[in-house]
mmCIF file of C-alpha atoms in Angstrom:
data_model
loop_
_atom_site.group_PDB
_atom_site.id
_atom_site.type_symbol
_atom_site.label_atom_id
_atom_site.label_comp_id
_atom_site.label_asym_id
_atom_site.label_seq_id
_atom_site.Cartn_x
_atom_site.Cartn_y
_atom_site.Cartn_z
ATOM 1 C CA UNK A 1 -21.053 4.105 -10.327
ATOM 2 C CA UNK A 2 -22.142 0.785 -8.884
ATOM 3 C CA UNK A 3 -25.885 0.734 -8.165
ATOM 4 C CA UNK A 4 -25.434 -2.427 -6.088
ATOM 5 C CA UNK A 5 -22.569 -2.999 -3.658
ATOM 6 C CA UNK A 6 -19.614 -4.804 -5.262
ATOM 7 C CA UNK A 7 -16.865 -6.039 -2.979
ATOM 8 C CA UNK A 8 -14.027 -8.468 -2.525
ATOM 9 C CA UNK A 9 -12.230 -10.150 0.315
ATOM 10 C CA UNK A 10 -8.971 -11.908 -0.500
ATOM 11 C CA UNK A 11 -6.716 -13.799 1.888
ATOM 12 C CA UNK A 12 -3.402 -15.347 0.960
ATOM 13 C CA UNK A 13 -0.617 -17.020 2.882
ATOM 14 C CA UNK A 14 2.731 -18.435 1.874
ATOM 15 C CA UNK A 15 5.629 -20.188 3.512
ATOM 16 C CA UNK A 16 8.911 -21.176 1.938
ATOM 17 C CA UNK A 17 12.607 -21.635 2.637
ATOM 18 C CA UNK A 18 15.186 -20.235 0.225
ATOM 19 C CA UNK A 19 17.959 -17.680 -0.140
ATOM 20 C CA UNK A 20 15.431 -14.887 -0.892
ATOM 21 C CA UNK A 21 13.451 -12.504 1.340
ATOM 22 C CA UNK A 22 11.473 -10.837 -1.470
ATOM 23 C CA UNK A 23 9.520 -12.293 -4.373
ATOM 24 C CA UNK A 24 7.950 -10.612 -7.389
ATOM 25 C CA UNK A 25 7.029 -11.448 -10.951
ATOM 26 C CA UNK A 26 10.686 -10.849 -11.856
ATOM 27 C CA UNK A 27 11.815 -13.560 -9.420
ATOM 28 C CA UNK A 28 13.475 -13.683 -6.014
ATOM 29 C CA UNK A 29 15.542 -10.947 -4.403
ATOM 30 C CA UNK A 30 16.458 -9.346 -1.101
ATOM 31 C CA UNK A 31 14.569 -6.856 1.033
ATOM 32 C CA UNK A 32 16.476 -3.796 2.257
ATOM 33 C CA UNK A 33 18.707 -4.820 5.161
ATOM 34 C CA UNK A 34 19.037 -8.417 3.965
ATOM 35 C CA UNK A 35 21.806 -9.660 1.742
ATOM 36 C CA UNK A 36 21.309 -12.375 -0.837
ATOM 37 C CA UNK A 37 21.376 -15.447 1.337
ATOM 38 C CA UNK A 38 22.605 -18.957 0.892
ATOM 39 C CA UNK A 39 20.288 -21.676 -0.365
ATOM 40 C CA UNK A 40 17.780 -22.446 2.408
ATOM 41 C CA UNK A 41 18.931 -19.614 4.694
ATOM 42 C CA UNK A 42 15.596 -17.823 5.131
ATOM 43 C CA UNK A 43 12.265 -19.266 6.257
ATOM 44 C CA UNK A 44 9.528 -16.884 5.119
ATOM 45 C CA UNK A 45 5.983 -16.978 6.507
ATOM 46 C CA UNK A 46 3.599 -14.301 5.338
ATOM 47 C CA UNK A 47 -0.071 -13.418 5.151
ATOM 48 C CA UNK A 48 -1.988 -10.846 3.136
ATOM 49 C CA UNK A 49 -5.599 -9.695 3.508
ATOM 50 C CA UNK A 50 -7.233 -7.385 0.976
ATOM 51 C CA UNK A 51 -10.672 -5.781 0.832
ATOM 52 C CA UNK A 52 -12.421 -3.589 -1.720
ATOM 53 C CA UNK A 53 -15.914 -2.134 -2.068
ATOM 54 C CA UNK A 54 -17.629 0.099 -4.611
ATOM 55 C CA UNK A 55 -21.139 1.480 -4.179
ATOM 56 C CA UNK A 56 -22.977 4.601 -5.338
ATOM 57 C CA UNK A 57 -19.812 6.619 -6.024
ATOM 58 C CA UNK A 58 -17.978 5.437 -2.912
ATOM 59 C CA UNK A 59 -14.906 3.229 -3.179
ATOM 60 C CA UNK A 60 -12.866 1.499 -0.522
ATOM 61 C CA UNK A 61 -9.756 -0.625 -0.634
ATOM 62 C CA UNK A 62 -7.320 -1.916 1.928
ATOM 63 C CA UNK A 63 -4.423 -4.307 2.317
ATOM 64 C CA UNK A 64 -2.749 -5.803 5.374
ATOM 65 C CA UNK A 65 0.577 -7.646 5.146
ATOM 66 C CA UNK A 66 2.652 -9.432 7.753
ATOM 67 C CA UNK A 67 5.903 -11.214 6.947
ATOM 68 C CA UNK A 68 8.136 -13.191 9.309
ATOM 69 C CA UNK A 69 11.708 -13.866 8.219
ATOM 70 C CA UNK A 70 13.702 -16.456 10.160
ATOM 71 C CA UNK A 71 17.426 -16.576 9.377
ATOM 72 C CA UNK A 72 18.226 -20.271 9.821
ATOM 73 C CA UNK A 73 21.995 -19.662 9.497
ATOM 74 C CA UNK A 74 22.211 -16.908 12.161
ATOM 75 C CA UNK A 75 20.767 -18.370 15.384
ATOM 76 C CA UNK A 76 17.214 -18.351 13.994
ATOM 77 C CA UNK A 77 17.191 -14.535 14.148
ATOM 78 C CA UNK A 78 13.643 -13.313 13.497
ATOM 79 C CA UNK A 79 12.419 -10.189 11.749
ATOM 80 C CA UNK A 80 8.722 -9.363 11.502
ATOM 81 C CA UNK A 81 7.536 -6.782 8.981
ATOM 82 C CA UNK A 82 4.009 -5.452 8.981
ATOM 83 C CA UNK A 83 2.140 -2.880 6.971
ATOM 84 C CA UNK A 84 -1.295 -1.823 5.860
ATOM 85 C CA UNK A 85 -3.097 0.852 3.933
ATOM 86 C CA UNK A 86 -6.671 2.112 3.907
ATOM 87 C CA UNK A 87 -8.070 4.132 1.024
ATOM 88 C CA UNK A 88 -11.481 5.653 0.447
ATOM 89 C CA UNK A 89 -12.711 7.662 -2.519
ATOM 90 C CA UNK A 90 -15.927 9.367 -3.493
ATOM 91 C CA UNK A 91 -17.459 10.947 -6.583
ATOM 92 C CA UNK A 92 -18.953 14.012 -4.916
ATOM 93 C CA UNK A 93 -21.392 14.638 -7.795
ATOM 94 C CA UNK A 94 -23.472 11.922 -6.138
ATOM 95 C CA UNK A 95 -24.387 14.439 -3.407
ATOM 96 C CA UNK A 96 -23.324 17.855 -4.793
ATOM 97 C CA UNK A 97 -25.034 18.737 -8.095
ATOM 98 C CA UNK A 98 -22.386 21.334 -9.009
ATOM 99 C CA UNK A 99 -19.449 18.890 -8.615
ATOM 100 C CA UNK A 100 -17.929 17.695 -11.941
ATOM 101 C CA UNK A 101 -19.059 14.102 -12.640
ATOM 102 C CA UNK A 102 -15.629 12.693 -13.674
ATOM 103 C CA UNK A 103 -13.803 14.030 -10.568
ATOM 104 C CA UNK A 104 -13.142 11.701 -7.631
ATOM 105 C CA UNK A 105 -11.508 12.652 -4.336
ATOM 106 C CA UNK A 106 -9.671 9.956 -2.406
ATOM 107 C CA UNK A 107 -7.775 9.693 0.866
ATOM 108 C CA UNK A 108 -5.145 7.125 1.838
ATOM 109 C CA UNK A 109 -3.456 6.236 5.131
ATOM 110 C CA UNK A 110 -0.589 3.747 5.229
ATOM 111 C CA UNK A 111 1.565 2.431 8.075
ATOM 112 C CA UNK A 112 4.632 0.225 7.711
ATOM 113 C CA UNK A 113 6.864 -1.322 10.362
ATOM 114 C CA UNK A 114 10.080 -2.644 8.770
ATOM 115 C CA UNK A 115 10.934 -4.530 11.973
ATOM 116 C CA UNK A 116 8.217 -4.846 14.629
ATOM 117 C CA UNK A 117 10.805 -5.765 17.269
ATOM 118 C CA UNK A 118 12.294 -2.264 17.005
ATOM 119 C CA UNK A 119 8.956 -0.443 16.802
ATOM 120 C CA UNK A 120 9.823 2.035 14.044
ATOM 121 C CA UNK A 121 6.962 3.244 11.840
ATOM 122 C CA UNK A 122 6.724 4.806 8.429
ATOM 123 C CA UNK A 123 3.414 6.611 7.879
ATOM 124 C CA UNK A 124 1.867 8.081 4.737
ATOM 125 C CA UNK A 125 -1.178 10.350 4.544
ATOM 126 C CA UNK A 126 -2.379 11.290 1.056
ATOM 127 C CA UNK A 127 -5.172 13.157 -0.647
ATOM 128 C CA UNK A 128 -5.851 12.401 -4.319
ATOM 129 C CA UNK A 129 -7.921 13.934 -7.077
ATOM 130 C CA UNK A 130 -8.663 11.681 -10.066
ATOM 131 C CA UNK A 131 -10.240 12.929 -13.291
ATOM 132 C CA UNK A 132 -11.620 10.064 -15.389
ATOM 133 C CA UNK A 133 -11.727 10.816 -19.125
ATOM 134 C CA UNK A 134 -12.642 7.271 -20.165
ATOM 135 C CA UNK A 135 -13.098 5.216 -17.011
ATOM 136 C CA UNK A 136 -9.875 3.644 -15.739
ATOM 137 C CA UNK A 137 -8.538 3.510 -19.301
ATOM 138 C CA UNK A 138 -7.702 7.234 -19.336
ATOM 139 C CA UNK A 139 -7.381 9.206 -16.110
ATOM 140 C CA UNK A 140 -5.322 12.025 -14.665
ATOM 141 C CA UNK A 141 -4.332 11.806 -10.989
ATOM 142 C CA UNK A 142 -2.964 14.487 -8.681
ATOM 143 C CA UNK A 143 -1.668 13.451 -5.280
ATOM 144 C CA UNK A 144 -0.299 15.274 -2.261
ATOM 145 C CA UNK A 145 1.342 13.056 0.365
ATOM 146 C CA UNK A 146 2.937 13.600 3.743
ATOM 147 C CA UNK A 147 5.410 10.996 5.019
ATOM 148 C CA UNK A 148 6.691 10.487 8.570
ATOM 149 C CA UNK A 149 9.524 8.049 9.206
ATOM 150 C CA UNK A 150 10.685 7.281 12.730
ATOM 151 C CA UNK A 151 14.451 6.843 12.781
ATOM 152 C CA UNK A 152 16.524 4.644 15.082
ATOM 153 C CA UNK A 153 17.547 7.684 17.205
ATOM 154 C CA UNK A 154 13.803 8.359 17.910
ATOM 155 C CA UNK A 155 13.751 11.409 15.639
ATOM 156 C CA UNK A 156 11.169 11.765 12.886
ATOM 157 C CA UNK A 157 11.970 12.574 9.282
ATOM 158 C CA UNK A 158 9.102 14.326 7.483
ATOM 159 C CA UNK A 159 8.691 14.735 3.719
ATOM 160 C CA UNK A 160 6.062 16.040 1.343
ATOM 161 C CA UNK A 161 5.506 14.732 -2.178
ATOM 162 C CA UNK A 162 3.396 16.074 -5.005
ATOM 163 C CA UNK A 163 2.752 13.638 -7.846
ATOM 164 C CA UNK A 164 0.916 13.945 -11.118
ATOM 165 C CA UNK A 165 0.207 10.839 -13.209
ATOM 166 C CA UNK A 166 -1.637 10.254 -16.437
ATOM 167 C CA UNK A 167 -2.750 6.641 -17.002
ATOM 168 C CA UNK A 168 -3.675 5.498 -20.478
ATOM 169 C CA UNK A 169 -4.622 1.862 -21.121
ATOM 170 C CA UNK A 170 -5.309 0.172 -24.451
#
């Protein structure tokens, strides 16, 4: 429980030209819908903005990503991906005396456009309950999520997911 507001703002940007459309700590790879390219085939420009805040039992975090992929070997074909999520949580014992102190409720909304030129969206809405046994080093999380995915024929595929996760850190 932060008695004073604690927050972050992070902004990153990258540009490169290679055969990859995806990068991670395990190296380069290909996003869904893109094959492994030839050396120098893809120009990638991307930006990421993140925020977080914690204060008096309230927590907030968000991320925004935009990635442009230009295929230099196929008429400079462009694909723009964009996504974001917003998440807020609260330890309700801060306002309700009967609420268990280690229990946090959180809500998340996420939106992803795999190709902004087509206009398809994938949306997630989630509610989470986190029980902290020893801070973030030992917690149990329950999550219920609803997903909507617009398909190319303008129909919508809906799915529900229930997830339980126990995190233990040493």
